[in-house]
Short mmCIF file of C-alpha atoms in Angstrom, two decimals:
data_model
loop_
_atom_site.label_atom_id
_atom_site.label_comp_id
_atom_site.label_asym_id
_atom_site.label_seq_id
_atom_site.Cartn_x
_atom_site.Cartn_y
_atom_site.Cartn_z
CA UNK A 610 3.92 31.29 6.09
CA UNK A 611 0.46 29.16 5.60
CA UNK A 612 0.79 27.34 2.37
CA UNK A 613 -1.93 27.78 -0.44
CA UNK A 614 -2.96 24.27 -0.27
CA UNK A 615 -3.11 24.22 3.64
CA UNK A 616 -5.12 27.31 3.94
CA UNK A 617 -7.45 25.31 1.55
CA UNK A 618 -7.45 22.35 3.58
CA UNK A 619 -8.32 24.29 6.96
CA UNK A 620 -11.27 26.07 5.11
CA UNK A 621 -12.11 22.51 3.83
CA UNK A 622 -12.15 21.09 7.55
CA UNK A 623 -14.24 23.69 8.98
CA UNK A 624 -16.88 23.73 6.60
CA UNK A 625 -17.57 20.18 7.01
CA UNK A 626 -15.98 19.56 10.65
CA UNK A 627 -19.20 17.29 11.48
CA UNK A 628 -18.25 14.94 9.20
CA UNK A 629 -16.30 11.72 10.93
CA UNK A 630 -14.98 10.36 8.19
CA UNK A 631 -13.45 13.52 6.57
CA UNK A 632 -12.10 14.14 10.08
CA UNK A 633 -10.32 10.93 9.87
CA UNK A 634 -8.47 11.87 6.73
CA UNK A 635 -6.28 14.30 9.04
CA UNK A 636 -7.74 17.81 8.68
CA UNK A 637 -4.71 20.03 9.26
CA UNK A 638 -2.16 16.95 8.96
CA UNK A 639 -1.30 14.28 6.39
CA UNK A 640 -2.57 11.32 6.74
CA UNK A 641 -0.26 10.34 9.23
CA UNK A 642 -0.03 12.77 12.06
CA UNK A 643 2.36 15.55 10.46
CA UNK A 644 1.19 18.60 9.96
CA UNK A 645 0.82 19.75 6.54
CA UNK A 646 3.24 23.03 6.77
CA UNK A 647 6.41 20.65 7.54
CA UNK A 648 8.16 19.86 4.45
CA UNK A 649 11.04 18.57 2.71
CA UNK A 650 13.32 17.16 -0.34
CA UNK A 651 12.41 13.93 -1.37
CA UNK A 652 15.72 12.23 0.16
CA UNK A 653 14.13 12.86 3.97
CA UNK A 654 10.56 10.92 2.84
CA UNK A 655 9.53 7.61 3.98
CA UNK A 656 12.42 7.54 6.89
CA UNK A 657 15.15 8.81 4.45
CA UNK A 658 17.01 6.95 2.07
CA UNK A 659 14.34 5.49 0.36
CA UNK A 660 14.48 7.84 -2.46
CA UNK A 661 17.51 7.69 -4.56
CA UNK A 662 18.57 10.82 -6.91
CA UNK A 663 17.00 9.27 -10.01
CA UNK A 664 13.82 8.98 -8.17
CA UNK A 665 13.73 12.64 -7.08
CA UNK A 666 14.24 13.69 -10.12
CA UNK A 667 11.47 11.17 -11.26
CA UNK A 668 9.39 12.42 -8.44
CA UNK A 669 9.37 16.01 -9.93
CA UNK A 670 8.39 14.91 -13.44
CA UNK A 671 5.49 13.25 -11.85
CA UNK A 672 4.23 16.08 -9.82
CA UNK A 673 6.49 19.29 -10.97
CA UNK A 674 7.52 19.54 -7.10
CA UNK A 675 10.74 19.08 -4.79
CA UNK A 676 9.29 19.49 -1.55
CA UNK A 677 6.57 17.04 0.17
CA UNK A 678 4.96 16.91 3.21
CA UNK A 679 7.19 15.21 5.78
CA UNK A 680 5.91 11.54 6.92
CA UNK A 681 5.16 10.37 9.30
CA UNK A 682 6.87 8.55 12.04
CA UNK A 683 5.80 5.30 11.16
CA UNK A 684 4.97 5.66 7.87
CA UNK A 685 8.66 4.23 6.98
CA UNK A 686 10.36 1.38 4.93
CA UNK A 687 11.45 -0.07 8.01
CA UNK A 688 8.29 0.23 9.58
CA UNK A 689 6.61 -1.26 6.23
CA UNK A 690 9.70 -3.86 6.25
CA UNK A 691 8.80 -4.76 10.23
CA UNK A 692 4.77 -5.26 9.53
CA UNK A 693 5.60 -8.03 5.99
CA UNK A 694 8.14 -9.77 8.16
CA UNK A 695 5.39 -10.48 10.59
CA UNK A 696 2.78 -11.03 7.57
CA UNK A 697 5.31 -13.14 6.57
CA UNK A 698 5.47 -15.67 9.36
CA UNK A 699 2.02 -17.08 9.47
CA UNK A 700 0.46 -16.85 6.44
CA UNK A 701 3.13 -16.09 3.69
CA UNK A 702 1.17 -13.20 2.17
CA UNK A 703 -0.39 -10.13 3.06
CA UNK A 704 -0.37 -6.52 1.76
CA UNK A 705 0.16 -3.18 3.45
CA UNK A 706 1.42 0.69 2.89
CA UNK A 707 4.81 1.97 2.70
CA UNK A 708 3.94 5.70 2.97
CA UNK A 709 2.08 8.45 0.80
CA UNK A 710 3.53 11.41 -1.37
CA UNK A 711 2.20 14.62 -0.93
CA UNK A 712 3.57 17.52 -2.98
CA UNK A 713 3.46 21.22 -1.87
CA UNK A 714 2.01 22.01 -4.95
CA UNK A 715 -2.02 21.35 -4.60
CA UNK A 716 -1.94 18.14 -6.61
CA UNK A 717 -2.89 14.53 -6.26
CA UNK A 718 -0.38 12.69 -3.77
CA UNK A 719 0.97 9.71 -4.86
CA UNK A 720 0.57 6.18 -2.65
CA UNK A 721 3.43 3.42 -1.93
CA UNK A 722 2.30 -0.14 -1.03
CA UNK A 723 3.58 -3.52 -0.38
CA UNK A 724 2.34 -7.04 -1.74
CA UNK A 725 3.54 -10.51 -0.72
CA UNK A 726 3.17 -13.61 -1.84
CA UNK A 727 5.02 -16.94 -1.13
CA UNK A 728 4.38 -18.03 -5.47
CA UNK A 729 6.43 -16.10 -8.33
CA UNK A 730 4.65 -13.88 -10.34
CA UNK A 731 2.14 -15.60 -13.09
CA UNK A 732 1.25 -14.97 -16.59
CA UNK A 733 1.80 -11.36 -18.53
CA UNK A 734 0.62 -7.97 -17.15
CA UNK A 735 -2.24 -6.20 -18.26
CA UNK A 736 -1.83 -4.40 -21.67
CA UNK A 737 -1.11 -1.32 -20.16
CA UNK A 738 1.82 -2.13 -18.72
CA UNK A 739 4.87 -2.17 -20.39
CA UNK A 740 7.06 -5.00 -19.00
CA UNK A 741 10.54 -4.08 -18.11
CA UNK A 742 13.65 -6.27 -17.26
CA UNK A 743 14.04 -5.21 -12.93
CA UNK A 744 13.59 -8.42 -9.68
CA UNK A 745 11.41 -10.98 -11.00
CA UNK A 746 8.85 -8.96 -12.46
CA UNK A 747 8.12 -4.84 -13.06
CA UNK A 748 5.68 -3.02 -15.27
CA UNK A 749 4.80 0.64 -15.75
CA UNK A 750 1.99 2.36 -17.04
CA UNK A 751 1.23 6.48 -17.18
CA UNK A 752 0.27 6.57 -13.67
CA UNK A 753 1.43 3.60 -11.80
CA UNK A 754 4.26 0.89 -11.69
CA UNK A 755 5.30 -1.99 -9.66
CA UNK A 756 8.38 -4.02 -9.16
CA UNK A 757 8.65 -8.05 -7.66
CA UNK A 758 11.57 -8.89 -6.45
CA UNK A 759 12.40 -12.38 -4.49
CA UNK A 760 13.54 -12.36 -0.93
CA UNK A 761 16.22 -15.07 0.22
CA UNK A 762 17.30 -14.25 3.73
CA UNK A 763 20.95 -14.41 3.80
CA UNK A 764 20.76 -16.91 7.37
CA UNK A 765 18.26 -19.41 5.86
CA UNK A 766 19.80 -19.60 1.86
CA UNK A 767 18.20 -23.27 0.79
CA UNK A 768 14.54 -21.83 2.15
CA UNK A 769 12.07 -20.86 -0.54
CA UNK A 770 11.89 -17.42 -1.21
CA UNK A 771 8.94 -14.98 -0.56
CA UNK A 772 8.15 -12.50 -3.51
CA UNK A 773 7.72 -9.01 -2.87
CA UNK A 774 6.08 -6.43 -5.18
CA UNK A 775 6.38 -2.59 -4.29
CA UNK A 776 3.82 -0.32 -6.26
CA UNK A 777 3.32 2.87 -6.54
CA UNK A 778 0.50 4.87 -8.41
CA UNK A 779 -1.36 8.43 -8.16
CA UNK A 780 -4.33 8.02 -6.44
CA UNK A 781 -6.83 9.62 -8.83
CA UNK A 782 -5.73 7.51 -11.54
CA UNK A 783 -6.09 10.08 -14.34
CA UNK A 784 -6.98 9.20 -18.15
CA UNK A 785 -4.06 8.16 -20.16
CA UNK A 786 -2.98 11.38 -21.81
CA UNK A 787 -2.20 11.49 -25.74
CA UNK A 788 0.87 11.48 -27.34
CA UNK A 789 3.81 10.12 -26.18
CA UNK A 790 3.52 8.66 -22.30
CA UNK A 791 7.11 7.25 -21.76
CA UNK A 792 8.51 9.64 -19.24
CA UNK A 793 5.51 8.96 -17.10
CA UNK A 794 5.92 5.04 -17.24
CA UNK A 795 9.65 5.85 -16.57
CA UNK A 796 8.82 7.64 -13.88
CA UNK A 797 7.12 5.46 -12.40
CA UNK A 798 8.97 2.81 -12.96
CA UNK A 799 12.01 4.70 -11.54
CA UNK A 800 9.90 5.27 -7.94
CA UNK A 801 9.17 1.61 -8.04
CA UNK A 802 12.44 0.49 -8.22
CA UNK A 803 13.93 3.01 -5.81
CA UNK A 804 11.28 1.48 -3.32
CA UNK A 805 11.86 -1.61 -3.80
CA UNK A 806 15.50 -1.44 -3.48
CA UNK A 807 15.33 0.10 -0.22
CA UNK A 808 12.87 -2.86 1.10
CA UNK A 809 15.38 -5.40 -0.27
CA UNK A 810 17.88 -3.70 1.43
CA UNK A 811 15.43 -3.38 4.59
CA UNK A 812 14.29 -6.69 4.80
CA UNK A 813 18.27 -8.33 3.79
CA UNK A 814 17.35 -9.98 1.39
CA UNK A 815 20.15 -12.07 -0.90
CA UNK A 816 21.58 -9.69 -3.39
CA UNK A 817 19.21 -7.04 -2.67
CA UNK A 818 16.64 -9.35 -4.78
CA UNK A 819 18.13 -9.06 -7.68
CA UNK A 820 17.76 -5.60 -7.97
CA UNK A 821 20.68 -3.31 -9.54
CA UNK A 822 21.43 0.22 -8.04
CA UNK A 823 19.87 1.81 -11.47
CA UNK A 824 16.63 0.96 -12.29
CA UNK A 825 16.05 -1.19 -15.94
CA UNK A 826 13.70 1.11 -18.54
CA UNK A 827 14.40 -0.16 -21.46
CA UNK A 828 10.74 -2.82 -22.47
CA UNK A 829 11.88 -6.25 -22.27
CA UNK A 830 11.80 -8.32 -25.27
#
């Protein structure tokens, strides 16, 4: 049966089918190549495996759903792992996507990217972040989170390490809501990690760059 959300979409496409640039946002698929009836759990996004149990369960306090539209076929850690090592190699820093999140449920998807740098981390985060103890660095906020993490390739142990941060945030980047906004930063913070784990783990990087199998939420000191 035709979802709500892509019976929306295909009215959405044909009433504005001459314009190019909504055309290139995938009318009738997400935005890379699958089409938006094809779902599944949260374990099977991204390639598989790059979702751990706490972060489907984080994954439906974000968007209240447990199904998402499938990805893509490159729109994989190990695809995302492939295109840093090459950034990598020339200029020790780049940025790119991992994949994007789109519930069943018609509301804002959620967007996984990649940063690298060949320096640590400087100074404090912004103030709405609240700094937690995860890699070399992690933050959340309400509606986004990051972790860095170093990466020591097991073959080459006395080189310098590159630093890799793995973000993810909603893409609308609603207003902070009132009250209390810690299971949102947890959240997120428990999607970061369970990213970045599985790029440490991707890329080989010594001791999975630091990072322990259960995310850190408690703010560090």
């Amino acid at each position: 049966m035709v979802t709500t959300r892509t019976r929306t979409r295909r009215l959405l496409c044909a009433a504005m089918a001459g314009s190019l640039a909504f055309l290139a946002g995938g009318c009738g698929e997400s935005d890379d190549g699958k089409a938006v009836d094809d779902y599944v759990t949260a374990d099977k996004l991204c390639g598989g495996g790059a979702v751990t149990k706490d972060g489907a369960k984080a994954l439906e306090l974000l968007t209240g759903d447990t199904r998402f539209a499938a990805s893509g076929k490159y729109s994989t850690v190990a695809d995302a792992a492939e295109e840093l090592t090459r950034e990598a190699v020339p200029a020790a820093s780049g940025r790119g996507d991992v994949c994007r999140l789109y519930p069943e449920a018609p509301v804002d998807e959620l967007r996984v990217r990649w940063f690298l740098s060949n320096m640590p981390p400087r100074g404090s985060s912004a103030s709405e972040f609240s700094t937690l103890s995860m890699g070399e660095k992690a933050g959340a906020a309400h509606d986004t989170a990051f972790v860095t993490f170093p990466c020591s390739h097991k073959e080459h142990p006395l080189a310098r390490p590159d630093y890799i941060s793995v973000w993810i945030e909603a893409t609308s980047r609603p207003t902070e809501p009132e009250g209390d906004v810690r299971p949102q930063k947890n959240a997120y913070a428990t999607l970061a990690h369970s990213f970045a784990l599985a790029m440490a783990k991707e890329l080989n990087c010594e001791d999975n760059g630091g990072l322990k199998a259960k995310p850190s939420l408690i703010p560090a000191s």
